[in-house]
XYZ file of C-alpha atoms in Angstrom:
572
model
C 93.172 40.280 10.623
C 96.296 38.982 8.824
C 95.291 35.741 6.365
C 96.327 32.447 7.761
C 97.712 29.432 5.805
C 96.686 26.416 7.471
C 98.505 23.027 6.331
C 96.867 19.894 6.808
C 98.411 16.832 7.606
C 96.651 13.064 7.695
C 96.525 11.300 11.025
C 98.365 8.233 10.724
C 96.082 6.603 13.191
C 93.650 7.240 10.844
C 95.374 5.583 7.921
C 95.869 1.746 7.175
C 99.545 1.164 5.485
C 98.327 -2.228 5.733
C 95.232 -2.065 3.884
C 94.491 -5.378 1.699
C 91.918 -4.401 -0.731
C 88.343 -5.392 -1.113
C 86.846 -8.630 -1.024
C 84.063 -9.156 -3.665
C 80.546 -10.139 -1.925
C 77.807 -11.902 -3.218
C 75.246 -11.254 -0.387
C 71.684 -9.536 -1.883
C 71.168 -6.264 -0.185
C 67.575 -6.367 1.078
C 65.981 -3.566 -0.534
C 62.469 -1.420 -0.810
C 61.651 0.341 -3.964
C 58.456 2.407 -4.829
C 57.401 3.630 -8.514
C 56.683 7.389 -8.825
C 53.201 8.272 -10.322
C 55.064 11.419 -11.773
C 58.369 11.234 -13.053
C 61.230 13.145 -11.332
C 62.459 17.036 -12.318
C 65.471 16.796 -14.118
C 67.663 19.295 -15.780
C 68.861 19.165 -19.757
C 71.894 21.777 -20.924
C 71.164 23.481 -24.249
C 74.071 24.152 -26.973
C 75.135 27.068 -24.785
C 75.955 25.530 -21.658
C 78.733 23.326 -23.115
C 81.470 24.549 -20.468
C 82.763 22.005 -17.648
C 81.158 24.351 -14.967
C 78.011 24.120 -16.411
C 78.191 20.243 -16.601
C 79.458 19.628 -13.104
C 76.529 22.242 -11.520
C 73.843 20.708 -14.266
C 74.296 17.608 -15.755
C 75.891 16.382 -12.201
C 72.799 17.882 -9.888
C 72.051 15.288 -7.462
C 68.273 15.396 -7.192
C 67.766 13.961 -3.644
C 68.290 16.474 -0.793
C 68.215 15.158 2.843
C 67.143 16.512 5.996
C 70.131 16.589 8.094
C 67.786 17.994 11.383
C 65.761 15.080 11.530
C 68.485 12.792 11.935
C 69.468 11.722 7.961
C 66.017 9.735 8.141
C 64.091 11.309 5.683
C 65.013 12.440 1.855
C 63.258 14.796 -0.327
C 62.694 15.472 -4.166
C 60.678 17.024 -6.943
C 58.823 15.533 -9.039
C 57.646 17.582 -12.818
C 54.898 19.286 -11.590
C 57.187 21.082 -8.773
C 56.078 19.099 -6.051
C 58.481 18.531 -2.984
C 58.183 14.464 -2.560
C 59.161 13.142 1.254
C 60.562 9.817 1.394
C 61.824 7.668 4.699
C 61.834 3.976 5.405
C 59.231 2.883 7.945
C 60.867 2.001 11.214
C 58.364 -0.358 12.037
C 58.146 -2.365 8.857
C 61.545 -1.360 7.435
C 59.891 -1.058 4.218
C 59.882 2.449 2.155
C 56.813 4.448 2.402
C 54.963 6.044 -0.599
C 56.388 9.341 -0.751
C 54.378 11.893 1.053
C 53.727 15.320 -1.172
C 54.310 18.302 1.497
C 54.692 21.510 -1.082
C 53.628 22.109 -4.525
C 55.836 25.206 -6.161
C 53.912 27.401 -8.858
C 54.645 27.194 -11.827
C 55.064 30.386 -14.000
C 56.254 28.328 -17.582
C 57.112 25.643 -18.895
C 60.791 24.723 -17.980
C 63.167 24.116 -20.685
C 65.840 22.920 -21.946
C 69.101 25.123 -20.604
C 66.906 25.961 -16.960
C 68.568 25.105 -13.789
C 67.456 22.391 -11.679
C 64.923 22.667 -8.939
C 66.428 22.835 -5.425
C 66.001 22.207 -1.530
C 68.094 22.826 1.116
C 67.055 22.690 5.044
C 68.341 25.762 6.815
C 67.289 24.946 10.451
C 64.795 21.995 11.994
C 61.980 24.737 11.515
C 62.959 26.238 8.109
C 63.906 24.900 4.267
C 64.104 26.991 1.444
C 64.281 25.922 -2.072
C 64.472 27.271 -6.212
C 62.366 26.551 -9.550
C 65.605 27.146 -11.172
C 64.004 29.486 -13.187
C 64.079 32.672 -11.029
C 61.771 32.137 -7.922
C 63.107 31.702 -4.394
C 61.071 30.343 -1.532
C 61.043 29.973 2.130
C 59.266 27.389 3.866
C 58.188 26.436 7.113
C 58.275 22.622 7.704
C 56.147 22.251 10.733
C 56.031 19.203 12.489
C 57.753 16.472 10.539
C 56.654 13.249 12.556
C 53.425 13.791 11.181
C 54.654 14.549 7.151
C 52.766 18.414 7.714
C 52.004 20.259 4.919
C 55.473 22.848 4.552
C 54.130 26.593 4.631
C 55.090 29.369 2.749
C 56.907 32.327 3.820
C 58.616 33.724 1.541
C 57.997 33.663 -2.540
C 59.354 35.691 -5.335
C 61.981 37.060 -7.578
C 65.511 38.278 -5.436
C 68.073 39.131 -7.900
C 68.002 41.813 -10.166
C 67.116 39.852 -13.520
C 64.229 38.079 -12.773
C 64.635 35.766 -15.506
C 67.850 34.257 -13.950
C 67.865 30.606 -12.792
C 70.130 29.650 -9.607
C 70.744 26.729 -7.598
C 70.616 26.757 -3.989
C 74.070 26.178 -2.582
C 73.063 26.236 1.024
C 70.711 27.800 3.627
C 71.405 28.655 7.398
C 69.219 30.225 9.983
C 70.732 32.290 12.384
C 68.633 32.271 15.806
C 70.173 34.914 17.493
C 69.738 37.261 15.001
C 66.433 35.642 13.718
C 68.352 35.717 10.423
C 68.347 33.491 7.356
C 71.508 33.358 4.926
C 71.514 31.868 1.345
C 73.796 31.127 -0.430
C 72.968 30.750 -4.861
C 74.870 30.183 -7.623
C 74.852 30.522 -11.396
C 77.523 30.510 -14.086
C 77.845 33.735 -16.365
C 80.113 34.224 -19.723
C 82.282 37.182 -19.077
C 84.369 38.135 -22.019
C 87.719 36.756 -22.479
C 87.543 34.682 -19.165
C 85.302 32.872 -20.065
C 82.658 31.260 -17.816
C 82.939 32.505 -14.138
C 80.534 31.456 -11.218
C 78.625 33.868 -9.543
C 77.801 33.616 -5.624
C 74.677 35.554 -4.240
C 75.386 35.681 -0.458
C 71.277 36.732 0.973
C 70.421 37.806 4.297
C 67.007 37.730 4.907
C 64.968 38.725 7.846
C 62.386 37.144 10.086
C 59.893 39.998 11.242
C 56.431 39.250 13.570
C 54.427 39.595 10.239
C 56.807 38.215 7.417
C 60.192 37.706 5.996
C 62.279 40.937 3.819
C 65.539 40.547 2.341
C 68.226 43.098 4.309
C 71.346 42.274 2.513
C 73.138 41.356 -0.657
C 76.547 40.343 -1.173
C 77.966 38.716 -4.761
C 81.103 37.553 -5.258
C 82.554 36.367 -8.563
C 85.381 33.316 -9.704
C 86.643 31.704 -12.711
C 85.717 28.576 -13.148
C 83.925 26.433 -11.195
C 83.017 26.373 -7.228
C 83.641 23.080 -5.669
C 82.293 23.724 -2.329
C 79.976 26.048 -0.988
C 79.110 26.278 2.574
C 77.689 29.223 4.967
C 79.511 28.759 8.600
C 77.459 28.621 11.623
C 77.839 32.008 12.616
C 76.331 33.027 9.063
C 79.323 35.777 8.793
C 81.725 33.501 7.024
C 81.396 30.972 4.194
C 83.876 28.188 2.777
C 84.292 27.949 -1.060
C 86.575 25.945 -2.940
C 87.486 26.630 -5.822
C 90.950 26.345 -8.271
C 90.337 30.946 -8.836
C 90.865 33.248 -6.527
C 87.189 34.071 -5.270
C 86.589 37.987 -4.663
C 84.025 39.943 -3.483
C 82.103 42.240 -6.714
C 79.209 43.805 -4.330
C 78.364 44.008 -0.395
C 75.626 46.012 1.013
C 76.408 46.040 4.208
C 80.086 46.327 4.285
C 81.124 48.697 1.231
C 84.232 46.673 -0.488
C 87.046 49.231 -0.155
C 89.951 49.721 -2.835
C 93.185 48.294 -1.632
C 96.533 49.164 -3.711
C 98.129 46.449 -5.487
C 101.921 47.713 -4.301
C 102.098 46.463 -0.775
C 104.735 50.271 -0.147
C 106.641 52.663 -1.293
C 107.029 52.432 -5.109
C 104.274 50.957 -7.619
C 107.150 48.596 -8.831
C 111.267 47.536 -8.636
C 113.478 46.749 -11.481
C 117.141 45.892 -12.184
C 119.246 45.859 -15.085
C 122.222 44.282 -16.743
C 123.828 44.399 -20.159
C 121.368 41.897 -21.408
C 118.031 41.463 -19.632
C 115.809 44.005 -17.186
C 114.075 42.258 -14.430
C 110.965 44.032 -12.941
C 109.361 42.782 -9.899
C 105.879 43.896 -9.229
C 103.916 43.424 -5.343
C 100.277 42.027 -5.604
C 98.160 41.246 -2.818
C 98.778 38.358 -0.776
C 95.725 36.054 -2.334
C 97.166 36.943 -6.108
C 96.688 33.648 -8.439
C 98.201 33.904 -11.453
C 95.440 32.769 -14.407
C 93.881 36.067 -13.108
C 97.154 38.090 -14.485
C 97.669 39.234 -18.221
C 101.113 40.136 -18.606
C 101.166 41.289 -22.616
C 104.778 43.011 -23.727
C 105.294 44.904 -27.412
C 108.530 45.785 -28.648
C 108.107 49.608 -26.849
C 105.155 48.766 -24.659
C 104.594 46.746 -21.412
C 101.217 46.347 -19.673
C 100.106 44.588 -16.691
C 96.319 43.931 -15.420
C 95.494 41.711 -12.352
C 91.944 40.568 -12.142
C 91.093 43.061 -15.090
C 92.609 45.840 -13.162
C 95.438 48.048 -14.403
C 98.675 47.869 -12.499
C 101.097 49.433 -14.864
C 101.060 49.892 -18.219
C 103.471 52.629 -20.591
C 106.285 53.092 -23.037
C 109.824 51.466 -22.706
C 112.875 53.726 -22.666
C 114.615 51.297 -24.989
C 112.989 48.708 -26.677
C 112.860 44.533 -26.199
C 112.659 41.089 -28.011
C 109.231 40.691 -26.692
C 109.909 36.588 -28.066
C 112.062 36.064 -25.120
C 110.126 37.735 -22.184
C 108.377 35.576 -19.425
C 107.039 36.124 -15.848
C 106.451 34.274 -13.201
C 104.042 34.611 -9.703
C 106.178 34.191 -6.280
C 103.630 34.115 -3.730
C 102.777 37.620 -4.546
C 105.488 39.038 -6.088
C 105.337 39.187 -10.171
C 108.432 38.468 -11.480
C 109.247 40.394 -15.152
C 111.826 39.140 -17.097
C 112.912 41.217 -20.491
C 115.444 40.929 -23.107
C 117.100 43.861 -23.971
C 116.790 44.606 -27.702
C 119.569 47.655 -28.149
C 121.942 46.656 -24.856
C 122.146 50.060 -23.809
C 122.102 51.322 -20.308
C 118.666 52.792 -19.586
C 117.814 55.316 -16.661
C 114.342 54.348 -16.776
C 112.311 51.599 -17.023
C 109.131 53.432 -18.598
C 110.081 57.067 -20.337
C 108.169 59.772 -18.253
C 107.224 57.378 -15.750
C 108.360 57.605 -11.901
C 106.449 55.127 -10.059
C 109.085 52.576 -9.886
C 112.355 52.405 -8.406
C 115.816 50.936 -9.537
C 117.891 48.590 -7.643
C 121.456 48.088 -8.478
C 122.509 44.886 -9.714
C 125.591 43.880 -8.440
C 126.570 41.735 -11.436
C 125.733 44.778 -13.145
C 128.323 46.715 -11.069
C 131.058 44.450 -11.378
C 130.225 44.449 -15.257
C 130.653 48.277 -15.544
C 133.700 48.172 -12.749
C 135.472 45.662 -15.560
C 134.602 48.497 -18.337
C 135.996 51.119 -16.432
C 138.914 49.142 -15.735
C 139.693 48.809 -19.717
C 140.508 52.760 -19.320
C 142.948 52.504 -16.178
C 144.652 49.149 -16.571
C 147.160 48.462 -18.458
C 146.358 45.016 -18.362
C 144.442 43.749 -22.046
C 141.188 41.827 -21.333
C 140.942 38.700 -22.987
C 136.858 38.651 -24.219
C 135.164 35.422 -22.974
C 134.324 32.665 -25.819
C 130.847 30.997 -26.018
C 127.420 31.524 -25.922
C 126.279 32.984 -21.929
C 122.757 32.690 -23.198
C 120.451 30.316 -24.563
C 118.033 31.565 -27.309
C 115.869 28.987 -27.736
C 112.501 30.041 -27.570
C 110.474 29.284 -24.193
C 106.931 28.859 -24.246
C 104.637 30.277 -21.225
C 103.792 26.150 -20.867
C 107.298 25.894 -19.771
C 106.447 27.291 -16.295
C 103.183 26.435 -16.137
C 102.156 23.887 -13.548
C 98.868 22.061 -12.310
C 96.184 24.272 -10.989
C 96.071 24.145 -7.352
C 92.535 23.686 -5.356
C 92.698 26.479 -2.759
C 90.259 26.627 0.224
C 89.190 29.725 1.635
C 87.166 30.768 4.578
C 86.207 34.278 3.530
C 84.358 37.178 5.826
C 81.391 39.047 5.013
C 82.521 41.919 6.900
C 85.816 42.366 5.746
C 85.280 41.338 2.405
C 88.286 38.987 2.840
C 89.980 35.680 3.010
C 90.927 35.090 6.769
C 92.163 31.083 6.367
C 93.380 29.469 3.242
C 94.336 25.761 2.856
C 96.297 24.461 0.060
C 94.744 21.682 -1.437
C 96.953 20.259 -4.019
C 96.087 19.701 -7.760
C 93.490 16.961 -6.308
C 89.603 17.759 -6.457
C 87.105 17.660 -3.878
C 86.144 14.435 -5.048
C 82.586 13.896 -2.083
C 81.172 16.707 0.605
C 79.087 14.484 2.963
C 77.367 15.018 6.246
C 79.249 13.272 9.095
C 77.135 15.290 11.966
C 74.019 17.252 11.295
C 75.809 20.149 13.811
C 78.936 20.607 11.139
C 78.641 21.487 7.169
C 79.428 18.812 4.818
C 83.159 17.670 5.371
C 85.662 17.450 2.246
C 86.817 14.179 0.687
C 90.341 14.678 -0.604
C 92.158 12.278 -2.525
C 95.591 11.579 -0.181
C 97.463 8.833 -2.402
C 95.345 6.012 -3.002
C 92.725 6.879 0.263
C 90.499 9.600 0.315
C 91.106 11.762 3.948
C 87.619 13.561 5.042
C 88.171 16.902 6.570
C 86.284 18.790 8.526
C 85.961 22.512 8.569
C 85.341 23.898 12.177
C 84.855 27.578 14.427
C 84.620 26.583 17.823
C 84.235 30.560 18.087
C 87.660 31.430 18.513
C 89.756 29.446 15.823
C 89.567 27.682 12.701
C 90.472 24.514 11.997
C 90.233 21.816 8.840
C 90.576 18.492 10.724
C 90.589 14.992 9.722
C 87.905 13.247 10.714
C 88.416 9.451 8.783
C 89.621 7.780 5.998
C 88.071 5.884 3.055
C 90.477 3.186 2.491
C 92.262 2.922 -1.489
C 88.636 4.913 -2.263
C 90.473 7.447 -4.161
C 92.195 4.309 -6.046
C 89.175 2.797 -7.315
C 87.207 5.703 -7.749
C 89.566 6.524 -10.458
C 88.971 3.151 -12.424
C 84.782 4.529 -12.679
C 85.307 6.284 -16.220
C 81.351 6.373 -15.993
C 81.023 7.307 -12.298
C 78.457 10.394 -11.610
C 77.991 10.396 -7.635
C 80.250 10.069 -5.294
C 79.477 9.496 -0.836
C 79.828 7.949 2.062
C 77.549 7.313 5.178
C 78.044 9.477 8.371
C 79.409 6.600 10.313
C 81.793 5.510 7.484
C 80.691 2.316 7.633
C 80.926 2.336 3.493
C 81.093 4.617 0.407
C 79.526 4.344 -2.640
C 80.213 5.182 -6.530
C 76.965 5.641 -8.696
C 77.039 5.836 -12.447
C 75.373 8.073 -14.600
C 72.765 4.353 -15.021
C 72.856 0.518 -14.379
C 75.388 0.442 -11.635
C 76.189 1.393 -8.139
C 78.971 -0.061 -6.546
C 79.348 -0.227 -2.583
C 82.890 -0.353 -1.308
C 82.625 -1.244 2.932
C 85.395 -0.519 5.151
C 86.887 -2.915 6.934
C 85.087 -4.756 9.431
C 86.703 -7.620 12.191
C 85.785 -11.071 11.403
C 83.895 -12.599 13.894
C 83.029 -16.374 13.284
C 85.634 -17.203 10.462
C 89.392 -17.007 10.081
C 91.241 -15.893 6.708
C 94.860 -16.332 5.671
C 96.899 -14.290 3.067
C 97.215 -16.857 0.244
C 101.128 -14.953 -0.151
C 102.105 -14.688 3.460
C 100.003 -16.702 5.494
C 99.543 -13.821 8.068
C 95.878 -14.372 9.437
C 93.404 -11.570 8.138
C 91.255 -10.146 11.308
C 89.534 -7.319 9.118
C 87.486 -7.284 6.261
C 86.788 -4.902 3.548
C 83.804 -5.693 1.063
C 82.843 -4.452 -2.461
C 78.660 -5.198 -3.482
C 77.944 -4.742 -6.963
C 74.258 -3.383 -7.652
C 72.816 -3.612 -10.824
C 69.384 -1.573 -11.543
C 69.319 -2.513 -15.308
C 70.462 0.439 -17.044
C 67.873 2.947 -15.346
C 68.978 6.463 -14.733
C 70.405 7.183 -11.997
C 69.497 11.163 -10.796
C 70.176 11.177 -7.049
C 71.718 9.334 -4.090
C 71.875 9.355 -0.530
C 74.128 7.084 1.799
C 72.818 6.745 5.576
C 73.941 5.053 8.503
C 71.254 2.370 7.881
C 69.804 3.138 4.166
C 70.599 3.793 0.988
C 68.513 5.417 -0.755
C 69.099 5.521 -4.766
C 66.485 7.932 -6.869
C 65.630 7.531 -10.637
C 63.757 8.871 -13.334
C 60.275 7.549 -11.935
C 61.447 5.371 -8.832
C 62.952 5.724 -5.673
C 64.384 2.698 -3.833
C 66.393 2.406 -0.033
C 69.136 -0.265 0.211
C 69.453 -1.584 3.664
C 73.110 -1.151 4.814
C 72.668 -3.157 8.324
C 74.815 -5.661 8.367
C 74.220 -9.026 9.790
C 76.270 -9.617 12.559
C 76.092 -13.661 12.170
C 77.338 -13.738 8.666
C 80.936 -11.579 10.314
């Protein structure tokens, strides 16, 4: 299967050109808030994780996990002695309950600075699974929530190869037909002169009358950081984002075969003229250029793509290696060298045949106007002025904003099958909008942030847009000190949480029921409102949020508290 590149466009009817801002409210927020006997889990880098990636899957761990199967009603997190906490808001009394202890993790050591955080993800109604961050994997069985059941355990112990490495739980699905549960876990690794790269472990374990036993293993590798991570429903594809090209490094189900750079034919082409040899190069289709190294010598050229060899030897001649520069077309690598002795060469590498020449017709016409110096009698009057400039270019010249890239990539083909180019903007939020669906993206589209949602229907893929945050991408911007970033299923609102102290609620607009505004400018009445609600929690830490339809609930370093989002229909 060929790979698709799928554009996205907004849906205007989706989209408010007309959009006048947000009106500051004063109206309390009814809230319920309930002090923690034990203080929260949290995570604290040590002087080796100082990389962005590390920051953004650390420092920036929200620490609340919700159950999307039991209808976004109930949150979970874990407190320091690796207990899984349960919290929900009465719907009776409306109030928050105490939070209800349902697992206690073991605990092999003390955690410590530079460990990852502890994690919980819900991979069915019947099944969560969840990480010490220090190298032990569960899988639980959550029995009947209604009555806050103890969660059972399945599954416990060590999966990857070093024992000793911490992960976080990206995401968990359970596949019923196959009585199959996927994982997906993710770590950051230094590797050499790239730096930090993220590492994916793609797990397929599976359910058996007496227990659970892992079946398969598949890792796959990137540079950088992974923005999104998501397993689709038919657990044989998964969604990444992520500014590197992501590739598979192991699959033990589906051996990762060898493809050949050069699409045909020759390894490479090249051209001449009297001044500069251009050599054009095929990669594959998926080729992103930070994973190319493109290093030229006066006699010597060599070329590696994703720390691969494509073509390395000796020139014929020799260049001004000062004045050579490439450039990725889709995937063709473009060489561009000066010619240091402005000789005619026959080949591009001595003793090397795996390339082919094309003639350059300016090249052709230059050597036809030669030859015709020995058969006209006509003198040739030499052209005056400079045809080239020597200035010196720097690589930064053509270098342009790294592009997010999102890829739905198969597990049995080792390969991308849909790509969508996402621009130089970040996924900025990844809620829930349906608990059938994975999280949607929330892209930045000029001042509004567009949700899309990724979607097999079992015979195509699509990235649709679902809604629109109106100027959210605007003033989420202005938040130097913002931390979390969501939105409630309905889109009723979105929210911007600092790192402490402040939480700011931004609803969408909302018709006006009982009064009528005017446009102090225009005088054109105002039917719609849109509110901002200012909360102020007096500099406490702020570790994890959740936005529901009807609560939100905001967790700290030794209290959790749910916001009531309901909004009075007689004050519209």
């Amino acid at each position: 299967m060929s790979l698709k590149t799928l554009e996205i466009a907004p849906n205007r009817l989706l989209m408010d050109s007309n959009f006048d801002g947000y009106k500051l409210s004063l109206k309390p927020i009814k809230q319920s808030r309930k002090s923690l006997q034990v203080p929260v889990e949290k995570t604290c880098v040590n002087p080796s994780q100082y990389s962005i990636v590390h920051v953004k899957l650390l420092s920036l761990h929200n620490h609340l996990c919700v159950d999307q199967f039991d209808g976004f009603s109930s949150v979970y997190f874990v407190d320091k002695q690796l207990t899984i906490q349960k919290v929900y808001v009465d719907a009776g009394t409306n109030e928050l309950v105490d939070p209800v202890a349902v697992y206690t993790m073991s605990k092999p050591r003390e955690r410590l600075s530079g460990d990852y955080g502890v994690t919980l993800r819900f991979a069915s109604a019947d099944y969560c699974v969840a990480s010490d961050g220090i190298g032990t994997f569960y899988i639980l069985a959550t029995k009947d929530k209604r009555d806050d059941d103890q969660f059972d355990t399945l599954f416990s112990g060590h999966v990857l190869s070093n024992e000793s490495q911490g992960f976080v739980v990206s995401d968990a699905s359970f596949n019923d037909a196959k009585q199959e549960l996927h994982v997906l876990l993710l770590h950051v690794q230094e590797h050499g002169t790239d730096g930090f790269i993220s590492i994916i472990h793609w797990i397929t374990f599976k359910k058996t009358q007496k227990d659970w036993h892992q079946v398969a293993l598949r890792q796959l590798k990137t540079k950088g950081e992974v923005q999104y991570l998501q397993l689709e429903s038919d657990c044989d594809h998964l969604y990444v984002v992520s500014e590197n090209l992501v590739v598979f490094a192991l699959n033990s189900e589906h051996p990762i075969e060898e493809t050949p750079l050069a699409s045909s034919g020759k390894l490479y082409h090249w051209s001449q003229d009297t001044d500069e040899i251009t050599v054009k190069i095929p990669l594959p289709e998926t080729a992103q250029k930070n994973l190319l190294k493109v290093s030229c010598g006066g006699s010597e050229l060599n070329v590696e793509y994703n720390s691969l060899r494509v073509l390395s030897g000796t020139f014929q001649g020799s260049v001004d290696s000062a004045l050579t520069t490439w450039s990725l077309k889709g995937d063709l690598l473009e060489i561009q060298l000066a010619k240091a002795d402005k000789e005619y060469w026959t080949q591009l590498l001595a003793g090397y045949d795996e390339g082919e020449q094309d003639l350059s017709p300016s090249y052709v016409d230059e050597v036809h106007n030669r030859l015709q110096g020995f058969t006209s009698k006509r003198e040739e009057t030499p052209q005056r002025g400079a045809t080239f400039n020597s200035q010196p270019i720097e690589e930064c010249d053509f270098e342009t904003d790294k592009a997010e890239t999102f890829q739905r990539i198969s597990g049995v083909t080792n390969k991308p099958t849909h790509q969508v180019h996402l621009g130089s903007h970040h996924v900025l939020l990844s809620p829930f909008l349906d608990s059938q669906s994975v999280p949607a993206l929330g892209i930045r589209h000029d001042v509004d942030v567009c949700l899309w949602q990724p979607t097999w229907n079992g015979q195509d893929f699509t990235c649709q847009h679902q809604g629109t945050l109106l100027a959210f991408g605007y003033v989420q911007a202005s938040k130097t000190n913002r931390k979390f970033l969501t939105c409630s299923q309905n889109l009723d609102y979105a929210v911007v949480s600092e790192s402490a102290g402040h939480i700011f609620i931004y609803r969408q607009n909302r018709p006006l029921l009982t009064t009528e505004l005017r446009q102090r400018s225009t005088g054109r009445r105002v039917k719609r409102v849109a509110e901002q609600q200012v909360i102020n929690l007096s500099n406490e830490s702020i570790l994890g949020i959740f936005a529901g339809d009807s609560h939100l609930f905001v967790l700290g370093e030794d209290f959790v508290t749910a916001f009531s989002m309901n909004v009075n229909n007689d004050a519209l």
